[in-house]
PDB file of C-alpha atoms in Angstrom:
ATOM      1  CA  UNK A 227       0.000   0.000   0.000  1.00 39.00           C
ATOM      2  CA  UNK A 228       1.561   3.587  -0.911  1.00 37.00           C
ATOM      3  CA  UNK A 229       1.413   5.593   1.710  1.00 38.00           C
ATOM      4  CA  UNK A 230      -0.160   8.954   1.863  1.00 38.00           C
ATOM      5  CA  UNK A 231       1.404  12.220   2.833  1.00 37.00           C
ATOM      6  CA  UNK A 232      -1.335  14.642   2.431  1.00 39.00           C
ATOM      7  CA  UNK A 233      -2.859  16.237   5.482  1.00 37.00           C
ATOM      8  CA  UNK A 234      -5.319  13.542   7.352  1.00 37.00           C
ATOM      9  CA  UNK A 235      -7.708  16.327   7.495  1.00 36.00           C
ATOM     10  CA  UNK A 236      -8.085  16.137   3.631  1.00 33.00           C
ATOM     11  CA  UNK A 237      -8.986  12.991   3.933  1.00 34.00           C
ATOM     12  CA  UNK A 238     -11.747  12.968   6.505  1.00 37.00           C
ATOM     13  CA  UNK A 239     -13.414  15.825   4.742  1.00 33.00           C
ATOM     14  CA  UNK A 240     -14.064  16.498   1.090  1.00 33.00           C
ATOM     15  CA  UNK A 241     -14.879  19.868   0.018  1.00 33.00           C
ATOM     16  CA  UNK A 242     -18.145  21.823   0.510  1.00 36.00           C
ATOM     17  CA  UNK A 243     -18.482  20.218   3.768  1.00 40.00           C
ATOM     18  CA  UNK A 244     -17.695  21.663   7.221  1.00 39.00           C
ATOM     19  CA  UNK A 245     -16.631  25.117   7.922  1.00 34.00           C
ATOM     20  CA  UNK A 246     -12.605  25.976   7.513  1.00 35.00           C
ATOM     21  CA  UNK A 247     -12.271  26.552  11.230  1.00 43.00           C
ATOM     22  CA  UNK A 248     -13.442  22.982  11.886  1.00 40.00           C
ATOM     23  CA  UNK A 249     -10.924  21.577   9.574  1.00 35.00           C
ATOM     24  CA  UNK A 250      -8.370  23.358  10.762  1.00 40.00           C
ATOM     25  CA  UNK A 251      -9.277  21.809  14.100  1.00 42.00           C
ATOM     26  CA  UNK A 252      -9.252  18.302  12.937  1.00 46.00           C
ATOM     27  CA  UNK A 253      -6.128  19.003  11.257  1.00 42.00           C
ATOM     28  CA  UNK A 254      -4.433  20.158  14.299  1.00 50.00           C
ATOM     29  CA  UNK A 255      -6.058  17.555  16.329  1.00 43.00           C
ATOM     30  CA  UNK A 256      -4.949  14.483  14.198  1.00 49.00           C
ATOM     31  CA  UNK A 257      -1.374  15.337  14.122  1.00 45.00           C
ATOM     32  CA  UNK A 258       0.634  12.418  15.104  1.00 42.00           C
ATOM     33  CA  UNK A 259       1.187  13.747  18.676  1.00 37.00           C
ATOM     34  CA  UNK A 260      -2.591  13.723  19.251  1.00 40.00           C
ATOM     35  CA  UNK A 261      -3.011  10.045  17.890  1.00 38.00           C
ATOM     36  CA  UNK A 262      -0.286   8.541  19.399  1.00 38.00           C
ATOM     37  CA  UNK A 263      -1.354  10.386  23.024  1.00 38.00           C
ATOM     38  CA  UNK A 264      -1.997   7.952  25.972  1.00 34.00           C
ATOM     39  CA  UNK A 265      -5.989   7.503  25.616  1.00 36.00           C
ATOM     40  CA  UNK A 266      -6.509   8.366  28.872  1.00 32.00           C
ATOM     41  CA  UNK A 267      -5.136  11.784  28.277  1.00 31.00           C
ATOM     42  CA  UNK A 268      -7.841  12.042  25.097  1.00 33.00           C
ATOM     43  CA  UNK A 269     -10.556  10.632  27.265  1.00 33.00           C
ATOM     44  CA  UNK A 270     -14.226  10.858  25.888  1.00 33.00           C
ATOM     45  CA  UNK A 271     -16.120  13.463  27.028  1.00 32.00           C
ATOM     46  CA  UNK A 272     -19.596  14.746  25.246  1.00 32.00           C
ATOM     47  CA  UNK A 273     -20.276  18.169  24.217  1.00 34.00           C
ATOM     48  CA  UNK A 274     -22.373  20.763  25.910  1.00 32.00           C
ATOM     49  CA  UNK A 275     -25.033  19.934  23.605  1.00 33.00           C
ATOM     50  CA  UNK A 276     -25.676  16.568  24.213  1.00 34.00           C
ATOM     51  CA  UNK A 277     -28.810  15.173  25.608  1.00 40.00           C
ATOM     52  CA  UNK A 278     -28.315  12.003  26.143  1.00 46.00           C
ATOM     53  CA  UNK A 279     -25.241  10.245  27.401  1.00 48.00           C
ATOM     54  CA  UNK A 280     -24.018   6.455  28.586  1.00 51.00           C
ATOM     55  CA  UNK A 281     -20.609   5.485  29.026  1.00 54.00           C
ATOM     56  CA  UNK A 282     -20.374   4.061  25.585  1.00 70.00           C
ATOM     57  CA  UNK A 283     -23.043   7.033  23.861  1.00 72.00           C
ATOM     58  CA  UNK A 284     -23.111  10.875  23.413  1.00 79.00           C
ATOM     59  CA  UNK A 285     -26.180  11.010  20.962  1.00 84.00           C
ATOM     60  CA  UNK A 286     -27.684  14.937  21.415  1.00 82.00           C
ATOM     61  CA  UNK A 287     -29.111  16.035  17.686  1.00 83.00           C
ATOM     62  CA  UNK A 288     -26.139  16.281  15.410  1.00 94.00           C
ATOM     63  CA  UNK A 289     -26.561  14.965  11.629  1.00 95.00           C
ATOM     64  CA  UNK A 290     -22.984  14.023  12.543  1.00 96.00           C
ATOM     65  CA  UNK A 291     -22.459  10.608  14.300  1.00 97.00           C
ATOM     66  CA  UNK A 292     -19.480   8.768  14.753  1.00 96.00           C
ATOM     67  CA  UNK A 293     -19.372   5.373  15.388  1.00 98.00           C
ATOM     68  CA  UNK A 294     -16.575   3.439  16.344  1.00 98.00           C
ATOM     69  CA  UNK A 295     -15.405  -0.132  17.337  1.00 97.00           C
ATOM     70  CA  UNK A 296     -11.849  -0.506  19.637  1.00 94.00           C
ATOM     71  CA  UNK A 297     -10.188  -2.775  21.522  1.00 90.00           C
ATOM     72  CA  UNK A 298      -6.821  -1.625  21.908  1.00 86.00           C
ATOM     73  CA  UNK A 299      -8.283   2.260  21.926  1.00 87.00           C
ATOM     74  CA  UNK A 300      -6.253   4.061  19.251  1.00 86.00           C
ATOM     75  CA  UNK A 301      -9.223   3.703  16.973  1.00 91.00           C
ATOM     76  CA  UNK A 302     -11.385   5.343  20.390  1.00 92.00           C
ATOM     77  CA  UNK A 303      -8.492   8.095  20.520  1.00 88.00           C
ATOM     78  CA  UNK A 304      -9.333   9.261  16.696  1.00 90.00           C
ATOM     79  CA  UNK A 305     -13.316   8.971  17.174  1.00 92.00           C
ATOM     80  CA  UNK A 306     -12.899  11.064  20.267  1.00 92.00           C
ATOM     81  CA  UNK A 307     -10.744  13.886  18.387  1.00 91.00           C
ATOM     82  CA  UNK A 308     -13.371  14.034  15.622  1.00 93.00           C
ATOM     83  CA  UNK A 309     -16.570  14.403  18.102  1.00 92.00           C
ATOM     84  CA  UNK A 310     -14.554  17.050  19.916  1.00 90.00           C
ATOM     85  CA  UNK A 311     -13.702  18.633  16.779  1.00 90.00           C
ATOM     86  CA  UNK A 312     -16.608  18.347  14.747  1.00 90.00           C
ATOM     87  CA  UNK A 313     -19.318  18.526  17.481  1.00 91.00           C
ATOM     88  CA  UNK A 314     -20.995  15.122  16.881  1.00 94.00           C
ATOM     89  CA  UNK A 315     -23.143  12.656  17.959  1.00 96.00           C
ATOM     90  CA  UNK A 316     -20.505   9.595  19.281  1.00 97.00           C
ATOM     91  CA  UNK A 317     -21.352   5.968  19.701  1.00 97.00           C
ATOM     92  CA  UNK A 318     -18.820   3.354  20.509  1.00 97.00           C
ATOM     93  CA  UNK A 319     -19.893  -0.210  19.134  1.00 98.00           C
ATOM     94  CA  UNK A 320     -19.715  -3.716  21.440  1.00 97.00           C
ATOM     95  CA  UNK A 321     -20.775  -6.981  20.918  1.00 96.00           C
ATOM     96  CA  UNK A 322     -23.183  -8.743  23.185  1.00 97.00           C
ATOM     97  CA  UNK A 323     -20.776 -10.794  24.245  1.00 95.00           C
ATOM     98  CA  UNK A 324     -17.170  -8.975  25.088  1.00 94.00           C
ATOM     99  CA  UNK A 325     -14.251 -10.392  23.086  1.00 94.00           C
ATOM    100  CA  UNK A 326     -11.813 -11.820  25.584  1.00 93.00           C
ATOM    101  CA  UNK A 327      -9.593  -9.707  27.765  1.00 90.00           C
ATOM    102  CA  UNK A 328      -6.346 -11.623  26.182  1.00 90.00           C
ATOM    103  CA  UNK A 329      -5.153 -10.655  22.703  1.00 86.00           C
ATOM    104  CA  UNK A 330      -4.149 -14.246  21.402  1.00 89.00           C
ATOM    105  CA  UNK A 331      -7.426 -15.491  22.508  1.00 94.00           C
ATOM    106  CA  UNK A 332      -9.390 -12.525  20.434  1.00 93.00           C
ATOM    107  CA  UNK A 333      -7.604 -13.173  17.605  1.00 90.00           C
ATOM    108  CA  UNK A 334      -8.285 -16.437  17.449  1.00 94.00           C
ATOM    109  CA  UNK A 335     -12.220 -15.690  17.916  1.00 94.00           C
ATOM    110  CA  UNK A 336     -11.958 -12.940  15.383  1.00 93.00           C
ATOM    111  CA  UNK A 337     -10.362 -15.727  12.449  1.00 92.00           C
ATOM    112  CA  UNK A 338     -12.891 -18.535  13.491  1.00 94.00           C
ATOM    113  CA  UNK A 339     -16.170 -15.571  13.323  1.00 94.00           C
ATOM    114  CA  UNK A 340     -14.307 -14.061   9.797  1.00 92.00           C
ATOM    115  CA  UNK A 341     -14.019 -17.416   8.499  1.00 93.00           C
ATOM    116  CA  UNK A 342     -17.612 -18.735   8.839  1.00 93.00           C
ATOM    117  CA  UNK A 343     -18.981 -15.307   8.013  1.00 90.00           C
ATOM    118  CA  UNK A 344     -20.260 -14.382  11.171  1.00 93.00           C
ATOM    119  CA  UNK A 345     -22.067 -11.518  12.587  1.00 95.00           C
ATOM    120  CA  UNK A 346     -22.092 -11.109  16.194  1.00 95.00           C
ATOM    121  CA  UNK A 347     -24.918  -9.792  18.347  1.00 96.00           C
ATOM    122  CA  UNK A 348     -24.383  -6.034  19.317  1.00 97.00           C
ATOM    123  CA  UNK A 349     -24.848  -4.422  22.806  1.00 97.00           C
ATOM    124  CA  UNK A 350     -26.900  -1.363  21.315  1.00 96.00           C
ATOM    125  CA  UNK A 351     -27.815  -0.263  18.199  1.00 96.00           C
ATOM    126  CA  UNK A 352     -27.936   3.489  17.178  1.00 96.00           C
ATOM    127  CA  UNK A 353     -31.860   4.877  17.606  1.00 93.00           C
ATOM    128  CA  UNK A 354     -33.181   6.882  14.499  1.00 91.00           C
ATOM    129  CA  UNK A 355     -29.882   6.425  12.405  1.00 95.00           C
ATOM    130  CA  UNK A 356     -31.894   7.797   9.357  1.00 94.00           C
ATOM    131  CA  UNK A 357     -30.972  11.134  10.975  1.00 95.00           C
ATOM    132  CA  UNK A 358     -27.909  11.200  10.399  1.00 97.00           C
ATOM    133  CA  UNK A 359     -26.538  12.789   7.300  1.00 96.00           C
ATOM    134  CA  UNK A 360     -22.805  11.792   7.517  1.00 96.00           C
ATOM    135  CA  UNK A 361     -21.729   8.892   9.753  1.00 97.00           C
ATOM    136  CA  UNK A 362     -17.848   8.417  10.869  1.00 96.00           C
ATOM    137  CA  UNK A 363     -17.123   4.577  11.106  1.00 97.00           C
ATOM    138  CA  UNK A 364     -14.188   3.660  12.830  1.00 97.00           C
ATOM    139  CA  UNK A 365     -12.536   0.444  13.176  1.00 97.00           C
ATOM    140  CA  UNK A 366      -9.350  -1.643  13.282  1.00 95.00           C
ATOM    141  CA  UNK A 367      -7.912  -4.067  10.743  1.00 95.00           C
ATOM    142  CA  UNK A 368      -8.486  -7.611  12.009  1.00 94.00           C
ATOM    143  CA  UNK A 369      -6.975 -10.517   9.899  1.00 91.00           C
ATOM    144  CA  UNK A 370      -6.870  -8.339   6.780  1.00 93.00           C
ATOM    145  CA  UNK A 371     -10.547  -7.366   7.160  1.00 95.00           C
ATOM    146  CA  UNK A 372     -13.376  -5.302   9.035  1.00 97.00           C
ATOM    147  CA  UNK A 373     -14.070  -6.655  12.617  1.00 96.00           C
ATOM    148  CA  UNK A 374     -17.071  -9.072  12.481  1.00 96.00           C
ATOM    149  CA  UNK A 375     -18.654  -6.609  14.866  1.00 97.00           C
ATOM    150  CA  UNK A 376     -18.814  -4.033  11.909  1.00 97.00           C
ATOM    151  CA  UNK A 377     -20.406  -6.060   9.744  1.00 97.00           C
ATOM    152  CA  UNK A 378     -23.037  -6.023  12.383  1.00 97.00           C
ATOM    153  CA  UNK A 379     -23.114  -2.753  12.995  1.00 98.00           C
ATOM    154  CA  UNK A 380     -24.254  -1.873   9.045  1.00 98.00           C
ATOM    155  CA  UNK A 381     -26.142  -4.967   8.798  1.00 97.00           C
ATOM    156  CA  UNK A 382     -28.342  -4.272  11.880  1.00 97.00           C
ATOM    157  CA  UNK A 383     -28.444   0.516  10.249  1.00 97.00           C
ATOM    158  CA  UNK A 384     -30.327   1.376   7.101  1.00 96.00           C
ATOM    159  CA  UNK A 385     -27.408   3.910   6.065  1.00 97.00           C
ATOM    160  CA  UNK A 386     -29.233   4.291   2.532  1.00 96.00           C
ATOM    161  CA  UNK A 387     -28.236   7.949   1.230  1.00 97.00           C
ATOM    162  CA  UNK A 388     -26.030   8.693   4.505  1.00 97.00           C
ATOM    163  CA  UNK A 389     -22.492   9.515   3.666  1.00 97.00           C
ATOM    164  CA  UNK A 390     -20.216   7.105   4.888  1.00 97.00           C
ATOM    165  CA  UNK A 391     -16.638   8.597   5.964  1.00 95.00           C
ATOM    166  CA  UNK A 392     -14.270   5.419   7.328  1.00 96.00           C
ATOM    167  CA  UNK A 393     -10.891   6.024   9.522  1.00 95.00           C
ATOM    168  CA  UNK A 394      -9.488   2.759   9.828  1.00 95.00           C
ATOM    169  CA  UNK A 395      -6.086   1.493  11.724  1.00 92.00           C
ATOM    170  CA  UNK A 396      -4.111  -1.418  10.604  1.00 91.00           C
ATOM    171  CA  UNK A 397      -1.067  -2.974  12.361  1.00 87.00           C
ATOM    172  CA  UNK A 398       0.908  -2.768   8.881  1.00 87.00           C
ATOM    173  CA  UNK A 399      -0.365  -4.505   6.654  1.00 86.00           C
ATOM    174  CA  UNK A 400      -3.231  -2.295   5.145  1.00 92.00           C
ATOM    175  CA  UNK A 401      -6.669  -2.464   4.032  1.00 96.00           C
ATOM    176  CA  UNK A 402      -7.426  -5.978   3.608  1.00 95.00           C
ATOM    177  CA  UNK A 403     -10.891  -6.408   2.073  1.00 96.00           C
ATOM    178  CA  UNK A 404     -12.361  -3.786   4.733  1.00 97.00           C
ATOM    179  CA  UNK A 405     -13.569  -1.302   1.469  1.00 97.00           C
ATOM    180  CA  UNK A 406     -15.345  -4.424  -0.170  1.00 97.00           C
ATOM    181  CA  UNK A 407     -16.863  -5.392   3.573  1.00 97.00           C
ATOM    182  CA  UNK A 408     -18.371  -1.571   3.701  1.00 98.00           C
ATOM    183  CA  UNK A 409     -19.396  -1.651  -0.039  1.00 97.00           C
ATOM    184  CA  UNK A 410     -21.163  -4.790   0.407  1.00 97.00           C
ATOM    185  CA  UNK A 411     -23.029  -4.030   4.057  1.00 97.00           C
ATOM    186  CA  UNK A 412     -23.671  -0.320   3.133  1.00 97.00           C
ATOM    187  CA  UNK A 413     -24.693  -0.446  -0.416  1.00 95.00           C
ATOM    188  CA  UNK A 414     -27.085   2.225  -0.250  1.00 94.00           C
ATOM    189  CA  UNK A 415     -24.427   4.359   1.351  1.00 98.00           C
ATOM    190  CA  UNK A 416     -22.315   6.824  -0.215  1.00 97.00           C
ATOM    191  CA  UNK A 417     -19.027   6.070   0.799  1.00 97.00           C
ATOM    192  CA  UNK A 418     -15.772   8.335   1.188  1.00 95.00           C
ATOM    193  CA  UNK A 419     -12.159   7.745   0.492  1.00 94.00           C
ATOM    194  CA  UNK A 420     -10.780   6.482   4.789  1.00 94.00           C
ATOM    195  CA  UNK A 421      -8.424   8.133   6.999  1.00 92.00           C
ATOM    196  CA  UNK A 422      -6.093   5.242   7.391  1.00 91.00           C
ATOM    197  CA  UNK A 423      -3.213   5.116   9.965  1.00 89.00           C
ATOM    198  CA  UNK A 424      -0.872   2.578  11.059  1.00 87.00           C
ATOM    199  CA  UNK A 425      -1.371   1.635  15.201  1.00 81.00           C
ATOM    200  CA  UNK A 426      -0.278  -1.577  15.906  1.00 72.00           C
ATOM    201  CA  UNK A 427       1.028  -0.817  19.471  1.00 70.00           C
ATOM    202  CA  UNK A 428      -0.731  -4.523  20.650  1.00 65.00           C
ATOM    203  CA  UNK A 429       0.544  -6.471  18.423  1.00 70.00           C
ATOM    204  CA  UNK A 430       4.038  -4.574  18.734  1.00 72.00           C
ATOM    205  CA  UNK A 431       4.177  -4.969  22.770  1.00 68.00           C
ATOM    206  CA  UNK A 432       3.756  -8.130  22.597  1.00 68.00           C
ATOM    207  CA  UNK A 433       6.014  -9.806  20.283  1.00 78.00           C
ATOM    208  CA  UNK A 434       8.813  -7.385  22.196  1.00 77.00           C
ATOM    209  CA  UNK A 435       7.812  -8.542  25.351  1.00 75.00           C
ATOM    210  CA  UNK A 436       8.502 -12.395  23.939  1.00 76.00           C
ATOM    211  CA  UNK A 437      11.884 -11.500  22.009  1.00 84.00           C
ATOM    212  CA  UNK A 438      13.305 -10.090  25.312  1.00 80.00           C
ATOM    213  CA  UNK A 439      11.912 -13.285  27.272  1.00 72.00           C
ATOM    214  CA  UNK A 440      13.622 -15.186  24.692  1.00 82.00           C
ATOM    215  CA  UNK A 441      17.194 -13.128  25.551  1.00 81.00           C
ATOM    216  CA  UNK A 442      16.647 -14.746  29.178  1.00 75.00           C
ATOM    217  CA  UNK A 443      18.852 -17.807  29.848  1.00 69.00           C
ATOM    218  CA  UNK A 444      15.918 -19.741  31.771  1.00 61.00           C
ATOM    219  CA  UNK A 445      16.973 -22.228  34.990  1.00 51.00           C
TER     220      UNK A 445
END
């Protein structure tokens, strides 16, 4: 995949569409110091504005949602910069049933529910999505694809007409299928070029944490 060097701000937003001062925001906000900040420094927090709230929700009257699904929380550090910036409705997406706490263990879920073409029960769903005009979806790459939990997610929302922006984060090895996944789920949907940034901090951690176990002479 060629990687892009234009601003990720030109990306998110095409033009005609929000005000300069916003862009400029989201520009600022999604500079690689932002994204790469601990999460708990960028925690969530909803806008004046919003009327109702959950831990996982802000939904108060924007045409603006975004809708995002984490596990490691980059992809939740890049939703939360664009409700901040953008003043939008935010929804974080969860299955039913919470993937497992270990990573091995999730991945291994994830490849058995991708490979029999599964789509997982969801916690919520989104009330009156037909009011939303553009909808963020945010979501990491697992095993070269969208989480099953996405496919959900646009199975379960009649996006028909709604523009569909993606920002998507990969541990380095790009896309996958993902654009296909959205395509097929969403056709009614008018979908956008994706913000796409490599954050594979998980996967990274881990296979450090075993190549300096392996440097240990063991008794």
């Amino acid at each position: 995949m060629t990687r892009s060097t234009s601003n990720p701000a030109s990306r998110l937003i095409t033009q005609g569409g929000y005000e300069a001062d916003r862009v400029m925001a989201l520009s600022d906000a999604l500079s690689r110091r932002a994204v790469l900040a601990a999460p708990a420094v960028l925690a969530l927090t909803a806008g004046p504005a919003a009327h109702a709230e959950t831990a996982h929700a802000s939904l108060g009257g924007s045409t603006t949602l975004v809708a995002y699904f984490t596990r490691s929380g980059n992809t939740r550090v890049i939703a939360g910069t664009i409700h901040r910036a953008l003043g939008t409705d935010l929804f974080e997406i969860r299955p039913a049933q919470s993937y497992p706490e270990d990573y091995e263990a999730t991945v291994e879920q994830a490849r058995g529910e991708r490979d029999r073409g599964d789509e997982p029960s969801l916690a919520e769903r989104v009330p009156n999505v037909g009011s939303y005009e553009t909808v963020f979806l945010g979501f990491p790459i697992w095993g070269e694809t969208a989480p099953p939990v996405i496919r959900s997610f646009l199975s379960a929302h009649d996006l028909q007409g709604t523009t569909l922006r993606p920002f998507i984060t990969h541990g380095g090895y790009g896309l996958g299928n993902s654009l296909s996944v959205l395509a097929s789920h969403a056709p009614g949907a008018r979908i956008e070029p994706p913000f796409v940034m490599e954050a594979d901090q998980e996967r990274r951690t881990l296979n450090q944490v075993r190549g300096w176990l392996g440097e240990i002479e063991r008794p």
